[in-house]
Coordinates of C-alpha atoms and ligand atoms in Angstrom, one line a residue:
X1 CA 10.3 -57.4 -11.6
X2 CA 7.2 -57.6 -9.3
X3 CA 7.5 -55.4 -6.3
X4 CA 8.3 -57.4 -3.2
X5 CA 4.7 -57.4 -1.0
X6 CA 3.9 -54.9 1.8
X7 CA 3.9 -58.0 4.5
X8 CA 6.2 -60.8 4.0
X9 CA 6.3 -63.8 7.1
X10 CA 8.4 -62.6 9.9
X11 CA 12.1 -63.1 9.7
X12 CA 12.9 -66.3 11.5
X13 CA 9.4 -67.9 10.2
X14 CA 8.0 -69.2 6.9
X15 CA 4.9 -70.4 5.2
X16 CA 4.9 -74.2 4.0
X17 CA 2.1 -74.0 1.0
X18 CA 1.1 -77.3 -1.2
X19 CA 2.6 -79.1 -2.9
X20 CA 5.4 -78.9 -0.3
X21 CA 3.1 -79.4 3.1
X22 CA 2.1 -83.0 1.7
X23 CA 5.5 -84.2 3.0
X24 CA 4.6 -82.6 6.2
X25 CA 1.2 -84.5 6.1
X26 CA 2.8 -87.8 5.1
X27 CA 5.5 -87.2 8.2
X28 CA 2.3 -86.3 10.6
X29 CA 0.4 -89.1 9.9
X30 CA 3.4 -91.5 9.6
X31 CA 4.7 -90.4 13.3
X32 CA 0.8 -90.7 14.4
X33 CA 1.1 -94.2 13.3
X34 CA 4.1 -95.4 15.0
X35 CA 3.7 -93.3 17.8
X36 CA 0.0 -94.1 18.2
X37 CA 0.7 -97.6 17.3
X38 CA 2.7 -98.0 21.0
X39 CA 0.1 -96.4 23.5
X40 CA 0.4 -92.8 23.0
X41 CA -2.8 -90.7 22.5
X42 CA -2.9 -87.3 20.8
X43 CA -3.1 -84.4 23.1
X44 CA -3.4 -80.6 22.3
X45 CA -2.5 -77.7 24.3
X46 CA -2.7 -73.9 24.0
X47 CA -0.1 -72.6 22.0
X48 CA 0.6 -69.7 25.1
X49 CA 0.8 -70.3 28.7
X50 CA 1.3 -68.6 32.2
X51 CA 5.0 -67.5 31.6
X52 CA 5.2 -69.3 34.9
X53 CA 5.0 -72.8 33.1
X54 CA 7.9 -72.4 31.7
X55 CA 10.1 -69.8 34.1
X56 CA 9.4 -72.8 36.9
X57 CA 9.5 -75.6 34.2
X58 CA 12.5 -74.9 31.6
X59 CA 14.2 -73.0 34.5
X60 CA 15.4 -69.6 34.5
X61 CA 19.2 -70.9 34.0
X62 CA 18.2 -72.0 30.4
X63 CA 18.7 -69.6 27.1
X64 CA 15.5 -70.6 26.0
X65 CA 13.5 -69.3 29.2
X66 CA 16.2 -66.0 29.5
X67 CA 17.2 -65.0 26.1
X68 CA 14.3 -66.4 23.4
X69 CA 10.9 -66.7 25.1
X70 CA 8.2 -64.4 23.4
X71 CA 6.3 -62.8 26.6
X72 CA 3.1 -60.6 26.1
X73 CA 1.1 -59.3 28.6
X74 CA -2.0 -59.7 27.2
X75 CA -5.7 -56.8 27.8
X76 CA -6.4 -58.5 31.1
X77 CA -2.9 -58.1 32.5
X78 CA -2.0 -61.7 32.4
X79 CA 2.0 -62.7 31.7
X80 CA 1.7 -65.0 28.7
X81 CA 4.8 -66.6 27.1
X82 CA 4.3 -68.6 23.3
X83 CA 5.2 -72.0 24.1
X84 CA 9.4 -72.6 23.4
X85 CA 9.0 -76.3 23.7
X86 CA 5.8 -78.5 24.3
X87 CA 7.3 -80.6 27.2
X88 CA 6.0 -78.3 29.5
X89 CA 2.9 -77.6 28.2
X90 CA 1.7 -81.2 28.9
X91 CA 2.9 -81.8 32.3
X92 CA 0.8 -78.1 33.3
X93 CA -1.8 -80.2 31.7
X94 CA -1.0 -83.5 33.6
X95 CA -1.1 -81.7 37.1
X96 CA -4.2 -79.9 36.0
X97 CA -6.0 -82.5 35.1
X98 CA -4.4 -85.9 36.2
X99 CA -4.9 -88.3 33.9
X100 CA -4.4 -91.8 34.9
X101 CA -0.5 -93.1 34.8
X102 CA 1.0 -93.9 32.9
X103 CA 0.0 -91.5 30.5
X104 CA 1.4 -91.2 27.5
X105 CA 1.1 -88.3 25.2
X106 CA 2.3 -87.4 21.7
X107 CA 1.9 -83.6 20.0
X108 CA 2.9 -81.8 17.1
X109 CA 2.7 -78.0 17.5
X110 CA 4.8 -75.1 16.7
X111 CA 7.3 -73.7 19.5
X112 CA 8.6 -70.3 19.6
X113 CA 12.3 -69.0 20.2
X114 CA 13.6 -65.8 19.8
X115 CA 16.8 -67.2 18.2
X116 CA 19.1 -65.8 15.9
X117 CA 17.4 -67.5 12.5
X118 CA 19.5 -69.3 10.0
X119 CA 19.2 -72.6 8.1
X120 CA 17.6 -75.2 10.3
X121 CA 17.2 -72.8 13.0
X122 CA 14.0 -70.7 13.2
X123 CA 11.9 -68.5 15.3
X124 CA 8.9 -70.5 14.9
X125 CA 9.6 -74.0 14.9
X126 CA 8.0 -77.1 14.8
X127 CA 8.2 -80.2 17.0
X128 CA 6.8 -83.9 16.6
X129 CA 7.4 -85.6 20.5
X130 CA 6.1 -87.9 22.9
X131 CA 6.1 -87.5 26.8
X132 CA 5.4 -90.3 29.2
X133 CA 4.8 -89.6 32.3
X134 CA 3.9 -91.9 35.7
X135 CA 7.1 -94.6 35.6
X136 CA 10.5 -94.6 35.9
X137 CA 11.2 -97.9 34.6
X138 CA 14.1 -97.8 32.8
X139 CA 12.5 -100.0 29.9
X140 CA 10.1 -96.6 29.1
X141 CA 13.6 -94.8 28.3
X142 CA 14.3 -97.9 26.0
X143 CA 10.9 -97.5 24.4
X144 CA 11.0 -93.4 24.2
X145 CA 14.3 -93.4 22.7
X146 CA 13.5 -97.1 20.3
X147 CA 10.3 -94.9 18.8
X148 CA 12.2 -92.1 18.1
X149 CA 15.2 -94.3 16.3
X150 CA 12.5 -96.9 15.0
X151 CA 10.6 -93.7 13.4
X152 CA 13.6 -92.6 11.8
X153 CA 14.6 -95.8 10.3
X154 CA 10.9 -95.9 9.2
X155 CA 11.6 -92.6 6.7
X156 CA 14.3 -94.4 5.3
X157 CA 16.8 -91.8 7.3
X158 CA 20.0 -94.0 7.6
X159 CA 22.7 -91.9 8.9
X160 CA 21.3 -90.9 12.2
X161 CA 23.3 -91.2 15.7
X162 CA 21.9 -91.8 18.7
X163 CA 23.8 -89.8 21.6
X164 CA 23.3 -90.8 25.1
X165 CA 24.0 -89.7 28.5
X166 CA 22.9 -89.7 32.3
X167 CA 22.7 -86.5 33.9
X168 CA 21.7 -88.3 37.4
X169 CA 19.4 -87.1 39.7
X170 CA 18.2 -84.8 42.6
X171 CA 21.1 -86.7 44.9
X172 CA 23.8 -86.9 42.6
X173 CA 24.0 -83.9 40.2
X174 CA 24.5 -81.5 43.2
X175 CA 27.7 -82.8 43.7
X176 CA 28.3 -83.3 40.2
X177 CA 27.6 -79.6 39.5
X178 CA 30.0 -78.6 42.5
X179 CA 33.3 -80.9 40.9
X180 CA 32.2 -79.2 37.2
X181 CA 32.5 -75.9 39.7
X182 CA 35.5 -76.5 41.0
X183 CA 37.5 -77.5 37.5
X184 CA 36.4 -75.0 35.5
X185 CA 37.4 -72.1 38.2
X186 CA 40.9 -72.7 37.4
X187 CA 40.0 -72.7 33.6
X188 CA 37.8 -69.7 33.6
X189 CA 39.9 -67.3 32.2
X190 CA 39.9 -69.8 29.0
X191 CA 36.1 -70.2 28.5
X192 CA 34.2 -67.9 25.8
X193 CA 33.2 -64.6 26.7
X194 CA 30.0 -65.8 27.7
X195 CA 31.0 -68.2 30.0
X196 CA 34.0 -66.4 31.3
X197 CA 31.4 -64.9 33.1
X198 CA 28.6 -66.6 33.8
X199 CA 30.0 -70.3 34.5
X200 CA 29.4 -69.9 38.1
X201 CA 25.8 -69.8 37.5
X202 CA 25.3 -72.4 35.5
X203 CA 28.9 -74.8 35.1
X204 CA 26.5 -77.4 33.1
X205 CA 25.6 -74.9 30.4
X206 CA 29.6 -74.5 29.6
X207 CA 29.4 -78.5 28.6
X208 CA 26.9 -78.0 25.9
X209 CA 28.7 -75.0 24.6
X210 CA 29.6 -74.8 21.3
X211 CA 32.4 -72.2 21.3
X212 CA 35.9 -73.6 20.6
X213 CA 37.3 -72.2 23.3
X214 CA 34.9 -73.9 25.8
X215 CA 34.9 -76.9 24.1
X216 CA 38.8 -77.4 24.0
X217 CA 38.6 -75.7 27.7
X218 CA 35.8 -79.0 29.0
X219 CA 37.8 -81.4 27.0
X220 CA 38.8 -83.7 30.3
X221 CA 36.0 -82.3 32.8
X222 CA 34.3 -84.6 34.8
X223 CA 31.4 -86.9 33.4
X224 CA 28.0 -86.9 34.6
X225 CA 28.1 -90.7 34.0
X226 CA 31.3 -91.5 36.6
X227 CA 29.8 -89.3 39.6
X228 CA 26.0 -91.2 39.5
X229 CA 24.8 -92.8 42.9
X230 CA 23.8 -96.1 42.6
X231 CA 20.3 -95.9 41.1
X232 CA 21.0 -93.8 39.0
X233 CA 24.1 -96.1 37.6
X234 CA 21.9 -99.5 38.0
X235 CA 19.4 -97.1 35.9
X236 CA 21.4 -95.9 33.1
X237 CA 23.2 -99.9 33.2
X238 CA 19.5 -100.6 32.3
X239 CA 18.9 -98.3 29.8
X240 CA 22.0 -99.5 28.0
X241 CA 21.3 -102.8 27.7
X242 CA 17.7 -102.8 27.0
X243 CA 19.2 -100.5 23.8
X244 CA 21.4 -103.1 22.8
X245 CA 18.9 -106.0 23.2
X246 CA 17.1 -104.5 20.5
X247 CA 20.1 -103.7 18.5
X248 CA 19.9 -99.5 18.9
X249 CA 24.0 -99.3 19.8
X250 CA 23.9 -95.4 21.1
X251 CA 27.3 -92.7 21.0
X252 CA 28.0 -92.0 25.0
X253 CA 28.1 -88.3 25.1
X254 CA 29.4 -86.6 28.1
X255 CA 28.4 -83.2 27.2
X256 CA 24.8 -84.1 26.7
X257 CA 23.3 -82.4 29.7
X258 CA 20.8 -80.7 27.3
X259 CA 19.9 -76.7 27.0
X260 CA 16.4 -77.1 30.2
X261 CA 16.8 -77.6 33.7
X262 CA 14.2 -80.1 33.8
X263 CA 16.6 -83.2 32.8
X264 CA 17.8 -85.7 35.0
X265 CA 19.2 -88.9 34.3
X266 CA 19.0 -90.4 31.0
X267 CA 19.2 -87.7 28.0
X268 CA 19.6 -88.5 24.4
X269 CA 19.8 -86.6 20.8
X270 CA 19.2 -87.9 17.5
X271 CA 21.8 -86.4 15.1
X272 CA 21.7 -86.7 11.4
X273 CA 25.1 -87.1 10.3
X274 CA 24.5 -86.3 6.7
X275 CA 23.6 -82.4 8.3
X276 CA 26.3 -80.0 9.4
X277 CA 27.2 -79.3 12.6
X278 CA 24.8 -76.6 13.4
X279 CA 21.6 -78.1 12.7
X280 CA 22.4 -81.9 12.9
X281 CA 20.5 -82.4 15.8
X282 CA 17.0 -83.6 14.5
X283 CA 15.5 -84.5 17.7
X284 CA 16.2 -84.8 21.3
X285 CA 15.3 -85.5 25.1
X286 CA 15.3 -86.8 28.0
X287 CA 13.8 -88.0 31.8
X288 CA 12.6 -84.9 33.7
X289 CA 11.5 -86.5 37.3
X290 CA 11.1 -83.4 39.3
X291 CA 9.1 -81.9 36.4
X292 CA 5.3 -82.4 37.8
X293 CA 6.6 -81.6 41.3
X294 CA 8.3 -78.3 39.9
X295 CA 4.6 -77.5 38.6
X296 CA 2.8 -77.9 41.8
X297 CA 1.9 -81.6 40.8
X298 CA 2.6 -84.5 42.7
X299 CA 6.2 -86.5 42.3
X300 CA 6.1 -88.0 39.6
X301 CA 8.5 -89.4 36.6
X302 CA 8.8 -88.4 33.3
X303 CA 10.7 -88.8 29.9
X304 CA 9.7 -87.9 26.4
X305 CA 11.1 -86.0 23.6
X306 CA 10.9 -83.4 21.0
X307 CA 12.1 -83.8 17.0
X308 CA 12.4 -80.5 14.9
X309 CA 10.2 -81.0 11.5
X310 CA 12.5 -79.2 9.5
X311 CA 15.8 -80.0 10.3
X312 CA 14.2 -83.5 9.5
X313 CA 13.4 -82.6 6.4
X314 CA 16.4 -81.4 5.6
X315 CA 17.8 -84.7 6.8
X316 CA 15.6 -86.3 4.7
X317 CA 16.7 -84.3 1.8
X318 CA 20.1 -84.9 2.5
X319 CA 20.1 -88.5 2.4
X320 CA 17.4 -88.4 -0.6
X321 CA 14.5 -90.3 1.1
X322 CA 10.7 -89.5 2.0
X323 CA 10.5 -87.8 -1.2
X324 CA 7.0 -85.7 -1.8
X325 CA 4.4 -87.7 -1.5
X326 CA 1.9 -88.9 -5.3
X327 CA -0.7 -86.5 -5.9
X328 CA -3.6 -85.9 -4.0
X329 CA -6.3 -86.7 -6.4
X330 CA -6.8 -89.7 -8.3
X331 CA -9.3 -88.5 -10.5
X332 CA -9.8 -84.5 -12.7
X333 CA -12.9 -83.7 -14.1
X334 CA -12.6 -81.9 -17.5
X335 CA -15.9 -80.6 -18.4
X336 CA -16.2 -78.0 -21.3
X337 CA -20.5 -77.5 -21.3
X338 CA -20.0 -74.8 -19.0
X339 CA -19.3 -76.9 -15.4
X340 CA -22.9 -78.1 -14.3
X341 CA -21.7 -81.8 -15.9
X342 CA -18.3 -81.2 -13.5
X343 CA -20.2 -80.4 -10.3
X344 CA -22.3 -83.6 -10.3
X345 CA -19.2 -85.7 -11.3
X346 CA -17.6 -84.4 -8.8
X347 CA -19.8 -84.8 -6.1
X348 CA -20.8 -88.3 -7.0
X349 CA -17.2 -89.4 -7.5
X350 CA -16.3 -87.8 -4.1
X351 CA -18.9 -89.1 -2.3
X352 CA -18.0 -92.6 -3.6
X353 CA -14.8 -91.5 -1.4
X354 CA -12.8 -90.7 -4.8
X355 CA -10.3 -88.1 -4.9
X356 CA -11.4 -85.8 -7.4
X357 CA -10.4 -82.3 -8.8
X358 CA -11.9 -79.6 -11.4
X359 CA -11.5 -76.9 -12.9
X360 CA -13.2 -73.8 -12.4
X361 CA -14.1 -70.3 -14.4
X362 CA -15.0 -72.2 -18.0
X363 CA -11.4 -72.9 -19.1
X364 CA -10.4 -73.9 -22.7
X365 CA -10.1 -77.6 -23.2
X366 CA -6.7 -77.5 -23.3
X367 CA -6.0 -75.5 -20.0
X368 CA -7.9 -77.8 -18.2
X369 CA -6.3 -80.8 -19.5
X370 CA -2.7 -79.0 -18.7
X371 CA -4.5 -78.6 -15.7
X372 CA -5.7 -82.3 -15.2
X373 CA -1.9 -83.3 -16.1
X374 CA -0.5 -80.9 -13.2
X375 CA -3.1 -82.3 -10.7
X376 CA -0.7 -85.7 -11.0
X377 CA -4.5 -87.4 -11.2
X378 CA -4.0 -90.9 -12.8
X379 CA -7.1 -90.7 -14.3
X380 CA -9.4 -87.8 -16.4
X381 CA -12.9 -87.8 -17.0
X382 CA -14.2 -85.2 -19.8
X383 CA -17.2 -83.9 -21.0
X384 CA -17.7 -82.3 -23.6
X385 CA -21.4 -81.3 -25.7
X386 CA -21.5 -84.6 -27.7
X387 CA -20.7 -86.5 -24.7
X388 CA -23.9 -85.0 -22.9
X389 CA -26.1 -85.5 -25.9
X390 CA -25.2 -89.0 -25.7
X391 CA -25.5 -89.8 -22.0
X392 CA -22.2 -90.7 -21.5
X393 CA -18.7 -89.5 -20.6
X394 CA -14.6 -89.9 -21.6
X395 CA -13.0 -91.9 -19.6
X396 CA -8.7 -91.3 -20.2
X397 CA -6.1 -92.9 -18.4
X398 CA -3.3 -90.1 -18.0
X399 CA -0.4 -92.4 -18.5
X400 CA 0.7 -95.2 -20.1
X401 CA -0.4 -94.1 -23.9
X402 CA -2.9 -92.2 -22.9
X403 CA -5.9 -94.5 -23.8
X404 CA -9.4 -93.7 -23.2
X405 CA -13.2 -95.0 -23.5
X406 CA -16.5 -93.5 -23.7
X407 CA -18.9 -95.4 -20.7
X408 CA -22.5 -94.5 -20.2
X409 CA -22.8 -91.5 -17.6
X410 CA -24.3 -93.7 -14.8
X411 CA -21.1 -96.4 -15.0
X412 CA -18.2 -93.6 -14.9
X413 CA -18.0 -93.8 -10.9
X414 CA -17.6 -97.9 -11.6
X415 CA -15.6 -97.8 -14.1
X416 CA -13.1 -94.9 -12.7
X417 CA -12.6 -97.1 -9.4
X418 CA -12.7 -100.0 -11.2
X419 CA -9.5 -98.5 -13.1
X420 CA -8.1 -97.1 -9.8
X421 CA -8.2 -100.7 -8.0
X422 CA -6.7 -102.1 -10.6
X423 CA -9.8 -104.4 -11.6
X424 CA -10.3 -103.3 -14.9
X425 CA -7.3 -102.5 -17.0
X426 CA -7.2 -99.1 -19.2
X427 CA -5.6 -101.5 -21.4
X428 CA -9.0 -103.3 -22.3
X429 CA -10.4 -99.7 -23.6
X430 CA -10.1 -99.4 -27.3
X431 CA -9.8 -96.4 -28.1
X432 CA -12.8 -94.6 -29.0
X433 CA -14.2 -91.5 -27.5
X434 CA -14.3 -88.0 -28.2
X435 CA -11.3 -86.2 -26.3
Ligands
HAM1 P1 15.0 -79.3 22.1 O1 16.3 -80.1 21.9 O2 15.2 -77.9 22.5 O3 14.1 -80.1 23.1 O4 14.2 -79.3 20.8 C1 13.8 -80.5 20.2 C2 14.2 -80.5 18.7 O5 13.6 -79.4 18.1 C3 15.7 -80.2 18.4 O6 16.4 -81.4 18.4 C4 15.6 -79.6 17.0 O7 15.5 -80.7 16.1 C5 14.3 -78.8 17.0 N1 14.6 -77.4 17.3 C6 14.8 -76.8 18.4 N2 15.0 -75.5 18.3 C7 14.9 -75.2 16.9 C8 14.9 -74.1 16.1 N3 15.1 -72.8 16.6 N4 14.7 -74.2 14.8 C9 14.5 -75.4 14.2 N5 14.4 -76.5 15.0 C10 14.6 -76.5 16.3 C11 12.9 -79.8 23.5 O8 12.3 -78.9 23.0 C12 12.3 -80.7 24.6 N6 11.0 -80.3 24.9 C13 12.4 -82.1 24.2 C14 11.8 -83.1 25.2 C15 10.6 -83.6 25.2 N7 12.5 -83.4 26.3 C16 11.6 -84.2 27.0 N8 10.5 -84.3 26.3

């Protein structure tokens, strides 16, 4: 048995190599479609910020921000932090730059949490989301949570839930917070250990608990959702029945008050019901309008949210959909003269936007046809000496009886896209040729 390398990836992280990152390309550029497709423009931020991003953003009463941040200082003394989420990320970058409103952002980027790793949960991460930020019009929660659901659907995911709640807002969640206070003080000696100690700091954290205890202990605490003030109710009325007009019909969760102090009002989570427990939720968020003012911007609304790409995947495995994307090439070049014939294929056939592949390092015939077959191209072109001495090349459909033709050198880029759209049939070859 091989010895097991010096370096391996770091527990809690993995490397995604081809052929398995195609998925990840085809679930990229399908999110960039229907994401891009309603208004929202790519943005990029540095993967490490001020730690004060996200102590003042996230809040220092969330796990993420106490217990799983990576902080560095790094040589010129500056407290860094690897960015846990990407929310924000972009809002520092709204209030340093102020873009005009509403803006509307999406991102895919890695987020780091020092968690304890297991399936679906990671140390690196990584998040597809979408923030808009500039309007609290209830329709924009419709739209956030519709792209996520629609986006979904789109992968062919079928079993997915959408939870919902209100978490209210600056006015009402104080008082909220104080009746959560007051009924779990005569319930704290039942709470986890955890929280048997530390529910006084934070009562909202003990909702979204997932101990038994806590849970059976919260079972009839009060809802976020019967304590809202009156915009915030006509708000979350809104939201409900903008969701049903276009036939999204979401679970009412009162425990969804979300791991970041950042939230208020609406907050949702997709969950995969074909996942267990533990890593069913595939994507979540939520309105954050005291975000921007938290980070020295000025008031201003928010709402986006953030879907994990593997627990995704894993959804997607589970229900057997968005299966790895065809091959990547159309087209192999087998050339056995010795490769000079394969680099101007190649490039010609490339530059005639073709996907094309070789092989390198003189290989056998036979290798590089194994190697053509592996490359899932539809189509081969070889070369061998008699095919040079007569100007032409081999032309072999790689499927469907495996029929080929010889064509003059100068008509292989023709013919091979000629074969590729369809226009000319491999069936009208005949047979000949040298391969
Ligand atoms: P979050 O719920 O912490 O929200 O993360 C979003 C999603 O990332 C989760 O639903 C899950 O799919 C995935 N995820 C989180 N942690 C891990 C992990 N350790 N391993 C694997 N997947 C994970 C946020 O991050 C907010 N920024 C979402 C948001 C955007 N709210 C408003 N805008």
């Amino acid at each position: 048995m091989a010895e097991a390398p010096r370096f391996q990836a770091p527990t809690g992280t993995f490397d995604v190599l081809p052929p398995a990152s195609a998925r990840w390309q085809e679930l990229l550029a399908r999110f960039a479609g229907v994401v891009g497709g309603a208004g929202y423009g790519l943005v990029i931020n540095p993967l490490f910020e001020d730690v004060g991003v996200f102590l003042r953003g996230i809040g220092e009463g969330s796990d993420v921000v106490t217990k799983e941040m990576y902080e560095f200082v790094d040589k010129g003394d500056r407290r860094l932090a690897l960015r846990p989420e990407g929310t924000a990320s972009v809002v520092r970058a709204f209030v340093q730059h102020r873009p005009p409103v509403p803006f509307k952002a999406w991102y895919a980027t890695p987020a780091f949490r020092y968690e304890r790793p297991q399936a679906g949960r990671y140390r690196q991460h990584h998040q597809l989301g979408i923030e808009a930020l500039g309007s609290e019009d209830p329709d924009l929660d419709v739209e956030v949570v519709a792209l996520g659901h629609d986006f979904y659907r789109s992968l062919g995911l079928q079993q997915v839930t959408v939870k919902l709640n209100s978490m209210g807002d600056r006015d009402c969640l104080p008082a909220y917070r104080t009746a959560l206070a007051g009924y779990l003080e005569a319930r704290a000696g039942d709470l986890c250990a955890e929280h048997r100690e530390k529910w006084r700091a934070n009562p909202l954290r003990v909702l979204d608990c997932k101990k038994p205890e806590c849970r059976a202990a919260t079972a009839d605490a009060p809802k976020t959702v019967d304590l809202l003030c009156e915009p915030c109710r006509k708000h979350f009325e809104r939201v409900r029945t903008g969701l049903d007009d276009i036939g999204i019909a979401p679970v009412l969760d009162f425990r969804l008050v979300r791991g970041f102090d950042y939230y208020t009002r609406t907050t949702f989570e997709f969950v995969a019901e074909a996942l267990s427990s533990a890593q069913n939720a595939i994507g979540g968020g939520g309105r954050y309008d005291g975000l921007v003012e938290s980070l020295g911007g000025p008031a201003t609304p928010g709402i986006g949210f953030g879907m994990g790409i593997e627990r995704l995947l894993l959804a997607c495995d589970a229900e057997g959909v968005m299966a790895a994307p065809a091959a990547q090439v159309d087209v192999f070049v087998v050339d056995v003269t010795g490769g000079a014939q394969a680099l101007s294929l190649t490039t010609e056939l490339r530059r005639a936007g073709v996907r094309t592949d070789r092989a390198f390092d003189g290989r056998s015939m036979k290798a590089q046809l194994r190697a053509a077959d592996r490359s899932g191209a539809a189509v081969a072109v070889i070369i061998g000496e008699d095919e040079v001495t007569a100007g032409t090349a081999v032309v072999k459909a790689m499927s469907g009886g495996a029929r080929q033709q010889a064509v003059a050198r100068a008509e292989v880029v023709s013919t091979v896209r000629g074969l590729l759209t369809g226009s000319a049939g491999i069936e009208e070859f005949d047979g000949e040729g040298t391969a």
